[in-house]
Amino acid sequence: MKPKLRAGILGATGAVGQKFIELLANHPWIEITAVAASQRSAGKKYGDVTNWLSGTPIPLSIANLEVQDCIPNLDCDFVFSGLDASVAGEIETSFAQAGYPVISNSRNHRFSPNVPLLIPEVNPDHLSLMKEQKFGKGFIVTNPNCSTTGLVIALKPLHDQWGLEQVNVVTMQALSGAGYPGVASLDILDNVIPYIGSEEQKMESETVKILGKIENKAFKNASIKISAQCNRVAVMNGHLECVNIKLKTKAKLDAIIQVWQNYQAEPQQLKLPSAPNPLIYYFTNEKYPQPRLHRDLGNGMAVSIGRLRECPLFDYKFVVLSHNTVRGAAGGAILNAEILIAKGLLTTR
Ligand code: NAP
């Protein structure tokens, strides 16, 4: 058995940082050796300073670690970042410049030159541009916004088979997507908030980058017209999205369902530890998928789809659900690390 790679967690005390710690407990390839956060937390024991949100206890080995400053002298082979976007850009760059591979959740570097915006089941070929980054031994890989992730996994098999021309998506997004303490209870109880800052632009720009190609050593966006409307709803975890699509070539309804159900990608073929199999669940029950019932399928890494039907405006419409803090954040980043390890791109420092 190979020794485990040693990971540091930047932003370890936050909602996403905590999810990394929860998901990496007992990981077969990765162990956490450093936790870092702001100066408010640095110098204190992780267990004393963290408002732990999960029902499962903090792993003892992590609870006793001292939280460190986010400066690139951590004892680890690479870092995961769940940093607040106000500071993530600069801190992640400083780590990459110091030779650390950085696997980030934050938005700051998603459109930086040669930085892959990676979903391993969708665009693993985008990793080839990583070697063009100017960080020496270090590099940055990002994962998309939580609402983009579920959408793109549902769209990818259809785009491969028939080509997508237009996409319209309306989201109902969980509260945990806003971090902790997030939206005030008096704002969201008995209510829906029809606005999430920058979310619609992120969904529109990220989707076409991820579904795009590499041409002349640069990312080239897919030529898909996409419009997004994003809403915050009183659900704890799991983003539900209503999607309308127009395809370039005609497709039969049954064929679309088959393509979803049979979709296999590199993480499944490589049997990566966090890769769900199946990746996509299609439900025939017209009341499914639902956040409370289906968000944890595949340990929160699978995507659930239902209600595929013809659309009078576009070709088809359907509903998609994915877990925002697992597949859409920490779990997605861990799968990014796993594919990098499997391809020999992430090793001991
Ligand atoms: P959060 O709960 O507010 O956590 C933010 C983390 O950043 C904390 O560990 C905090 O440390 C640290 N931090 C804040 N200011 C800092 C500074 N000046 N220097 C060093 N560390 C600092 O936020 P979150 O929900 O976990 O989100 C983290 C990132 O992931 C964000 O960029 C967010 O957009 C992205 N994201 C979140 C989700 C989701 O579903 N929640 C999904 C996808 C992506 P202290 O505790 O010491 O203040």
GROMACS .gro file of C-alpha atoms and ligand atoms in nm:
model
  397
    1MET     CA    1   0.000   0.000   0.000
    2LYS     CA    2   0.129   0.348  -0.091
    3PRO     CA    3   0.166   0.601   0.193
    4LYS     CA    4  -0.119   0.853   0.211
    5LEU     CA    5  -0.075   1.202   0.070
    6ARG     CA    6  -0.076   1.474   0.337
    7ALA     CA    7  -0.338   1.745   0.290
    8GLY     CA    8  -0.369   2.088   0.450
    9ILE     CA    9  -0.712   2.251   0.471
   10LEU     CA   10  -0.727   2.630   0.415
   11GLY     CA   11  -1.046   2.774   0.566
   12ALA     CA   12  -1.074   2.460   0.780
   13THR     CA   13  -1.309   2.620   1.034
   14GLY     CA   14  -1.577   2.719   0.777
   15ALA     CA   15  -1.874   2.521   0.647
   16VAL     CA   16  -1.684   2.379   0.347
   17GLY     CA   17  -1.364   2.327   0.550
   18GLN     CA   18  -1.559   2.117   0.799
   19LYS     CA   19  -1.707   1.909   0.518
   20PHE     CA   20  -1.352   1.833   0.397
   21ILE     CA   21  -1.263   1.710   0.745
   22GLU     CA   22  -1.578   1.497   0.768
   23LEU     CA   23  -1.533   1.342   0.421
   24LEU     CA   24  -1.159   1.279   0.457
   25ALA     CA   25  -1.189   1.086   0.786
   26ASN     CA   26  -1.072   0.734   0.688
   27HIS     CA   27  -0.992   0.829   0.327
   28PRO     CA   28  -0.776   0.554   0.174
   29TRP     CA   29  -0.535   0.787  -0.012
   30ILE     CA   30  -0.535   1.119   0.180
   31GLU     CA   31  -0.481   1.224   0.543
   32ILE     CA   32  -0.511   1.571   0.693
   33THR     CA   33  -0.191   1.698   0.854
   34ALA     CA   34  -0.259   2.074   0.879
   35VAL     CA   35  -0.558   2.304   0.932
   36ALA     CA   36  -0.546   2.678   0.869
   37ALA     CA   37  -0.790   2.969   0.894
   38SER     CA   38  -0.797   3.341   0.980
   39GLN     CA   39  -0.602   3.512   1.257
   40ARG     CA   40  -0.919   3.488   1.467
   41SER     CA   41  -0.867   3.110   1.489
   42ALA     CA   42  -0.489   3.072   1.445
   43GLY     CA   43  -0.293   2.948   1.747
   44LYS     CA   44  -0.596   2.775   1.902
   45LYS     CA   45  -0.696   2.409   1.906
   46TYR     CA   46  -0.927   2.322   1.612
   47GLY     CA   47  -1.183   2.162   1.843
   48ASP     CA   48  -1.196   2.470   2.067
   49VAL     CA   49  -1.234   2.731   1.796
   50THR     CA   50  -1.467   2.562   1.545
   51ASN     CA   51  -1.844   2.584   1.554
   52TRP     CA   52  -1.875   2.221   1.434
   53LEU     CA   53  -2.195   2.181   1.232
   54SER     CA   54  -2.207   1.806   1.162
   55GLY     CA   55  -2.388   1.544   1.371
   56THR     CA   56  -2.078   1.321   1.369
   57PRO     CA   57  -1.804   1.425   1.616
   58ILE     CA   58  -1.484   1.599   1.502
   59PRO     CA   59  -1.220   1.328   1.444
   60LEU     CA   60  -0.998   1.337   1.756
   61SER     CA   61  -0.675   1.371   1.557
   62ILE     CA   62  -0.814   1.689   1.396
   63ALA     CA   63  -0.976   1.835   1.710
   64ASN     CA   64  -0.632   1.844   1.873
   65LEU     CA   65  -0.450   2.010   1.580
   66GLU     CA   66  -0.345   2.372   1.625
   67VAL     CA   67  -0.507   2.601   1.367
   68GLN     CA   68  -0.236   2.779   1.168
   69ASP     CA   69  -0.220   3.101   0.969
   70CYS     CA   70  -0.282   3.066   0.593
   71ILE     CA   71   0.083   3.112   0.502
   72PRO     CA   72   0.265   2.863   0.281
   73ASN     CA   73   0.473   2.683   0.540
   74LEU     CA   74   0.223   2.409   0.623
   75ASP     CA   75   0.345   2.053   0.671
   76CYS     CA   76   0.158   1.887   0.384
   77ASP     CA   77   0.190   1.773   0.021
   78PHE     CA   78  -0.098   1.986  -0.110
   79VAL     CA   79  -0.387   2.201   0.013
   80PHE     CA   80  -0.762   2.203  -0.027
   81SER     CA   81  -0.909   2.551  -0.006
   82GLY     CA   82  -1.249   2.639   0.142
   83LEU     CA   83  -1.147   3.000   0.199
   84ASP     CA   84  -1.379   3.296   0.196
   85ALA     CA   85  -1.369   3.451  -0.152
   86SER     CA   86  -1.255   3.786  -0.009
   87VAL     CA   87  -0.914   3.632   0.071
   88ALA     CA   88  -0.894   3.310  -0.136
   89GLY     CA   89  -0.739   3.465  -0.448
   90GLU     CA   90  -0.423   3.599  -0.288
   91ILE     CA   91  -0.373   3.316  -0.040
   92GLU     CA   92  -0.417   3.041  -0.302
   93THR     CA   93  -0.170   3.216  -0.534
   94SER     CA   94   0.086   3.241  -0.254
   95PHE     CA   95   0.059   2.865  -0.189
   96ALA     CA   96   0.089   2.775  -0.560
   97GLN     CA   97   0.391   3.007  -0.593
   98ALA     CA   98   0.552   2.831  -0.297
   99GLY     CA   99   0.515   2.497  -0.479
  100TYR     CA  100   0.194   2.363  -0.325
  101PRO     CA  101  -0.076   2.211  -0.545
  102VAL     CA  102  -0.400   2.397  -0.455
  103ILE     CA  103  -0.740   2.233  -0.502
  104SER     CA  104  -0.991   2.508  -0.451
  105ASN     CA  105  -1.364   2.556  -0.403
  106SER     CA  106  -1.354   2.931  -0.420
  107ARG     CA  107  -1.451   3.134  -0.724
  108ASN     CA  108  -1.138   3.351  -0.747
  109HIS     CA  109  -0.926   3.143  -0.988
  110ARG     CA  110  -1.203   2.972  -1.187
  111PHE     CA  111  -1.125   3.186  -1.491
  112SER     CA  112  -0.752   3.241  -1.436
  113PRO     CA  113  -0.533   3.143  -1.735
  114ASN     CA  114  -0.480   2.768  -1.767
  115VAL     CA  115  -0.672   2.688  -1.447
  116PRO     CA  116  -0.904   2.392  -1.504
  117LEU     CA  117  -1.261   2.430  -1.377
  118LEU     CA  118  -1.289   2.061  -1.320
  119ILE     CA  119  -1.564   1.803  -1.284
  120PRO     CA  120  -1.375   1.475  -1.330
  121GLU     CA  121  -1.671   1.305  -1.501
  122VAL     CA  122  -1.708   1.591  -1.749
  123ASN     CA  123  -1.382   1.756  -1.851
  124PRO     CA  124  -1.075   1.563  -1.727
  125ASP     CA  125  -0.907   1.659  -2.058
  126HIS     CA  126  -0.890   2.020  -1.927
  127LEU     CA  127  -0.615   1.905  -1.687
  128SER     CA  128  -0.373   1.908  -1.978
  129LEU     CA  129  -0.353   2.292  -1.961
  130MET     CA  130  -0.232   2.282  -1.601
  131LYS     CA  131   0.129   2.242  -1.714
  132GLU     CA  132   0.105   2.586  -1.879
  133GLN     CA  133   0.058   2.752  -1.538
  134LYS     CA  134   0.356   2.959  -1.423
  135PHE     CA  135   0.389   2.831  -1.068
  136GLY     CA  136   0.679   2.587  -1.101
  137LYS     CA  137   0.592   2.280  -0.895
  138GLY     CA  138   0.271   2.432  -0.761
  139PHE     CA  139  -0.060   2.457  -0.946
  140ILE     CA  140  -0.426   2.551  -0.899
  141VAL     CA  141  -0.728   2.342  -0.991
  142THR     CA  142  -1.078   2.468  -0.910
  143ASN     CA  143  -1.423   2.316  -0.890
  144PRO     CA  144  -1.737   2.493  -1.007
  145ASN     CA  145  -2.007   2.668  -0.812
  146CYS     CA  146  -2.243   2.424  -0.636
  147SER     CA  147  -2.541   2.502  -0.861
  148THR     CA  148  -2.333   2.464  -1.179
  149THR     CA  149  -2.207   2.118  -1.085
  150GLY     CA  150  -2.539   1.927  -1.087
  151LEU     CA  151  -2.655   2.104  -1.401
  152VAL     CA  152  -2.339   2.029  -1.598
  153ILE     CA  153  -2.335   1.660  -1.501
  154ALA     CA  154  -2.693   1.631  -1.634
  155LEU     CA  155  -2.608   1.822  -1.953
  156LYS     CA  156  -2.278   1.653  -2.043
  157PRO     CA  157  -2.416   1.319  -2.174
  158LEU     CA  158  -2.675   1.507  -2.382
  159HIS     CA  159  -2.419   1.752  -2.521
  160ASP     CA  160  -2.192   1.463  -2.624
  161GLN     CA  161  -2.475   1.277  -2.796
  162TRP     CA  162  -2.692   1.545  -2.960
  163GLY     CA  163  -2.526   1.884  -2.896
  164LEU     CA  164  -2.690   2.152  -2.683
  165GLU     CA  165  -2.813   2.473  -2.841
  166GLN     CA  166  -2.999   2.646  -2.556
  167VAL     CA  167  -3.041   2.589  -2.182
  168ASN     CA  168  -3.275   2.763  -1.941
  169VAL     CA  169  -3.240   2.681  -1.571
  170VAL     CA  170  -3.432   2.793  -1.261
  171THR     CA  171  -3.279   2.687  -0.929
  172MET     CA  172  -3.414   2.627  -0.578
  173GLN     CA  173  -3.096   2.639  -0.370
  174ALA     CA  174  -3.038   2.513  -0.017
  175LEU     CA  175  -2.943   2.732   0.277
  176SER     CA  176  -2.609   2.560   0.341
  177GLY     CA  177  -2.488   2.705   0.010
  178ALA     CA  178  -2.469   3.041   0.186
  179GLY     CA  179  -2.219   2.915   0.448
  180TYR     CA  180  -2.276   2.959   0.823
  181PRO     CA  181  -2.476   3.137   0.968
  182GLY     CA  182  -2.596   3.217   0.616
  183VAL     CA  183  -2.942   3.365   0.559
  184ALA     CA  184  -3.121   3.498   0.869
  185SER     CA  185  -3.405   3.269   0.983
  186LEU     CA  186  -3.653   3.558   0.976
  187ASP     CA  187  -3.567   3.618   0.610
  188ILE     CA  188  -3.611   3.259   0.490
  189LEU     CA  189  -3.881   3.095   0.706
  190ASP     CA  190  -4.217   3.103   0.523
  191ASN     CA  191  -4.034   3.256   0.231
  192VAL     CA  192  -3.831   3.224  -0.091
  193ILE     CA  193  -3.564   3.478  -0.182
  194PRO     CA  194  -3.546   3.526  -0.561
  195TYR     CA  195  -3.185   3.647  -0.560
  196ILE     CA  196  -2.840   3.497  -0.485
  197GLY     CA  197  -2.556   3.742  -0.550
  198SER     CA  198  -2.354   3.664  -0.869
  199GLU     CA  199  -2.499   3.310  -0.886
  200GLU     CA  200  -2.675   3.349  -1.220
  201GLN     CA  201  -2.363   3.487  -1.393
  202LYS     CA  202  -2.154   3.206  -1.239
  203MET     CA  203  -2.389   2.936  -1.372
  204GLU     CA  204  -2.394   3.090  -1.718
  205SER     CA  205  -2.018   3.144  -1.754
  206GLU     CA  206  -1.898   2.827  -1.578
  207THR     CA  207  -2.125   2.591  -1.774
  208VAL     CA  208  -1.988   2.695  -2.112
  209LYS     CA  209  -1.628   2.680  -1.990
  210ILE     CA  210  -1.667   2.328  -1.849
  211LEU     CA  211  -1.850   2.196  -2.157
  212GLY     CA  212  -1.598   2.370  -2.383
  213LYS     CA  213  -1.285   2.236  -2.550
  214ILE     CA  214  -0.915   2.310  -2.557
  215GLU     CA  215  -0.800   2.484  -2.874
  216ASN     CA  216  -0.458   2.635  -2.941
  217LYS     CA  217  -0.353   2.575  -2.580
  218ALA     CA  218  -0.651   2.770  -2.440
  219PHE     CA  219  -1.001   2.694  -2.313
  220LYS     CA  220  -1.271   2.761  -2.574
  221ASN     CA  221  -1.626   2.798  -2.444
  222ALA     CA  222  -1.901   2.571  -2.577
  223SER     CA  223  -2.137   2.767  -2.801
  224ILE     CA  224  -2.449   2.712  -2.592
  225LYS     CA  225  -2.694   2.992  -2.508
  226ILE     CA  226  -2.774   2.968  -2.140
  227SER     CA  227  -2.997   3.163  -1.903
  228ALA     CA  228  -3.016   3.106  -1.524
  229GLN     CA  229  -3.247   3.230  -1.248
  230CYS     CA  230  -3.145   3.147  -0.891
  231ASN     CA  231  -3.361   3.131  -0.578
  232ARG     CA  232  -3.282   3.055  -0.212
  233VAL     CA  233  -3.532   2.821  -0.047
  234ALA     CA  234  -3.576   2.687   0.307
  235VAL     CA  235  -3.403   2.350   0.248
  236MET     CA  236  -3.091   2.258   0.448
  237ASN     CA  237  -2.894   2.073   0.176
  238GLY     CA  238  -2.948   1.990  -0.191
  239HIS     CA  239  -3.004   2.220  -0.487
  240LEU     CA  240  -3.305   2.139  -0.707
  241GLU     CA  241  -3.303   2.284  -1.059
  242CYS     CA  242  -3.572   2.298  -1.331
  243VAL     CA  243  -3.404   2.281  -1.670
  244ASN     CA  244  -3.527   2.338  -2.029
  245ILE     CA  245  -3.307   2.234  -2.319
  246LYS     CA  246  -3.296   2.276  -2.694
  247LEU     CA  247  -3.079   2.021  -2.876
  248LYS     CA  248  -2.889   2.058  -3.204
  249THR     CA  249  -3.023   1.728  -3.337
  250LYS     CA  250  -3.348   1.547  -3.259
  251ALA     CA  251  -3.354   1.299  -2.971
  252LYS     CA  252  -3.617   1.054  -2.849
  253LEU     CA  253  -3.724   1.081  -2.485
  254ASP     CA  254  -3.632   0.718  -2.405
  255ALA     CA  255  -3.291   0.764  -2.566
  256ILE     CA  256  -3.216   1.060  -2.338
  257ILE     CA  257  -3.299   0.857  -2.028
  258GLN     CA  258  -3.081   0.572  -2.153
  259VAL     CA  259  -2.788   0.803  -2.218
  260TRP     CA  260  -2.813   0.938  -1.864
  261GLN     CA  261  -2.842   0.594  -1.706
  262ASN     CA  262  -2.552   0.448  -1.904
  263TYR     CA  263  -2.316   0.742  -1.862
  264GLN     CA  264  -1.978   0.624  -1.737
  265ALA     CA  265  -1.675   0.845  -1.708
  266GLU     CA  266  -1.310   0.820  -1.602
  267PRO     CA  267  -1.369   0.838  -1.223
  268GLN     CA  268  -1.604   0.538  -1.244
  269GLN     CA  269  -1.366   0.347  -1.473
  270LEU     CA  270  -1.070   0.426  -1.247
  271LYS     CA  271  -1.281   0.331  -0.942
  272LEU     CA  272  -1.177   0.649  -0.760
  273PRO     CA  273  -1.272   0.625  -0.390
  274SER     CA  274  -1.530   0.907  -0.404
  275ALA     CA  275  -1.670   0.831  -0.750
  276PRO     CA  276  -2.038   0.736  -0.729
  277ASN     CA  277  -2.155   0.444  -0.939
  278PRO     CA  278  -2.402   0.505  -1.090
  279LEU     CA  279  -2.325   0.873  -1.136
  280ILE     CA  280  -2.681   0.957  -1.245
  281TYR     CA  281  -3.008   0.823  -1.104
  282TYR     CA  282  -3.313   0.871  -1.325
  283PHE     CA  283  -3.651   0.848  -1.146
  284THR     CA  284  -3.978   0.759  -1.317
  285ASN     CA  285  -4.188   0.859  -1.013
  286GLU     CA  286  -4.313   1.202  -1.117
  287LYS     CA  287  -4.271   1.344  -0.765
  288TYR     CA  288  -3.895   1.271  -0.764
  289PRO     CA  289  -3.617   1.380  -0.719
  290GLN     CA  290  -3.657   1.557  -0.385
  291PRO     CA  291  -3.378   1.712  -0.172
  292ARG     CA  292  -3.464   1.535   0.155
  293LEU     CA  293  -3.499   1.192  -0.009
  294HIS     CA  294  -3.226   1.185  -0.273
  295ARG     CA  295  -2.943   1.430  -0.190
  296ASP     CA  296  -2.734   1.161  -0.017
  297LEU     CA  297  -2.738   0.908  -0.302
  298GLY     CA  298  -2.385   0.790  -0.382
  299ASN     CA  299  -2.274   0.943  -0.048
  300GLY     CA  300  -2.385   1.283  -0.176
  301MET     CA  301  -2.181   1.251  -0.497
  302ALA     CA  302  -2.452   1.121  -0.735
  303VAL     CA  303  -2.688   1.340  -0.937
  304SER     CA  304  -3.062   1.269  -0.947
  305ILE     CA  305  -3.284   1.350  -1.243
  306GLY     CA  306  -3.657   1.313  -1.306
  307ARG     CA  307  -3.964   1.444  -1.486
  308LEU     CA  308  -3.816   1.441  -1.837
  309ARG     CA  309  -4.095   1.557  -2.069
  310GLU     CA  310  -4.146   1.746  -2.390
  311CYS     CA  311  -4.144   2.125  -2.366
  312PRO     CA  312  -4.367   2.352  -2.579
  313LEU     CA  313  -4.096   2.623  -2.586
  314PHE     CA  314  -3.773   2.419  -2.597
  315ASP     CA  315  -3.733   2.048  -2.686
  316TYR     CA  316  -3.741   1.894  -2.337
  317LYS     CA  317  -3.760   1.988  -1.969
  318PHE     CA  318  -3.653   1.800  -1.655
  319VAL     CA  319  -3.557   1.838  -1.289
  320VAL     CA  320  -3.207   1.778  -1.148
  321LEU     CA  321  -3.087   1.753  -0.788
  322SER     CA  322  -2.738   1.745  -0.637
  323HIS     CA  323  -2.587   1.786  -0.290
  324ASN     CA  324  -2.437   2.133  -0.273
  325THR     CA  325  -2.179   2.092   0.003
  326VAL     CA  326  -2.071   1.740  -0.102
  327ARG     CA  327  -2.078   1.707  -0.484
  328GLY     CA  328  -2.097   2.086  -0.519
  329ALA     CA  329  -1.807   2.169  -0.283
  330ALA     CA  330  -1.583   1.950  -0.063
  331GLY     CA  331  -1.670   1.612  -0.220
  332GLY     CA  332  -1.617   1.752  -0.569
  333ALA     CA  333  -1.276   1.888  -0.467
  334ILE     CA  334  -1.177   1.555  -0.311
  335LEU     CA  335  -1.272   1.376  -0.636
  336ASN     CA  336  -1.054   1.632  -0.819
  337ALA     CA  337  -0.762   1.535  -0.592
  338GLU     CA  338  -0.831   1.166  -0.652
  339ILE     CA  339  -0.820   1.194  -1.031
  340LEU     CA  340  -0.498   1.399  -1.006
  341ILE     CA  341  -0.345   1.128  -0.787
  342ALA     CA  342  -0.464   0.850  -1.021
  343LYS     CA  343  -0.305   1.032  -1.318
  344GLY     CA  344   0.023   1.086  -1.130
  345LEU     CA  345  -0.024   1.466  -1.129
  346LEU     CA  346  -0.047   1.495  -0.751
  347THR     CA  347   0.232   1.328  -0.554
  348THR     CA  348   0.432   1.379  -0.236
  349ARG     CA  349   0.619   1.709  -0.228
  350NAP     P1  350  -1.748   3.013   0.567
  350NAP     O1  351  -1.826   2.913   0.646
  350NAP     O2  352  -1.774   3.157   0.588
  350NAP     O3  353  -1.589   2.983   0.595
  350NAP     C1  354  -1.487   3.072   0.552
  350NAP     C2  355  -1.348   3.025   0.596
  350NAP     O4  356  -1.252   3.122   0.551
  350NAP     C3  357  -1.330   3.011   0.748
  350NAP     O5  358  -1.246   2.903   0.778
  350NAP     C4  359  -1.259   3.142   0.787
  350NAP     O6  360  -1.177   3.131   0.901
  350NAP     C5  361  -1.171   3.161   0.663
  350NAP     N1  362  -1.129   3.302   0.651
  350NAP     C6  363  -1.208   3.413   0.651
  350NAP     N2  364  -1.130   3.525   0.643
  350NAP     C7  365  -1.001   3.484   0.641
  350NAP     C8  366  -0.875   3.550   0.634
  350NAP     N3  367  -0.866   3.684   0.628
  350NAP     N4  368  -0.763   3.474   0.630
  350NAP     C9  369  -0.768   3.339   0.634
  350NAP     N5  370  -0.885   3.270   0.642
  350NAP    C10  371  -1.000   3.341   0.644
  350NAP     O7  372  -1.767   2.987   0.411
  350NAP     P2  373  -1.805   2.850   0.331
  350NAP     O8  374  -1.951   2.838   0.310
  350NAP     O9  375  -1.732   2.738   0.396
  350NAP    O10  376  -1.742   2.880   0.186
  350NAP    C11  377  -1.602   2.878   0.166
  350NAP    C12  378  -1.573   2.899   0.017
  350NAP    O11  379  -1.627   2.793  -0.059
  350NAP    C13  380  -1.633   3.029  -0.036
  350NAP    O12  381  -1.543   3.085  -0.128
  350NAP    C14  382  -1.762   2.982  -0.103
  350NAP    O13  383  -1.802   3.067  -0.206
  350NAP    C15  384  -1.718   2.845  -0.158
  350NAP     N6  385  -1.827   2.747  -0.177
  350NAP    C16  386  -1.920   2.722  -0.080
  350NAP    C17  387  -2.021   2.627  -0.104
  350NAP    C18  388  -2.125   2.592  -0.001
  350NAP    O14  389  -2.215   2.510  -0.035
  350NAP     N7  390  -2.121   2.645   0.122
  350NAP    C19  391  -2.024   2.559  -0.224
  350NAP    C20  392  -1.926   2.584  -0.321
  350NAP    C21  393  -1.828   2.678  -0.295
  350NAP     P3  394  -1.226   3.182   1.050
  350NAP    O15  395  -1.325   3.080   1.099
  350NAP    O16  396  -1.101   3.183   1.128
  350NAP    O17  397  -1.289   3.317   1.031
   0.00000   0.00000   0.00000
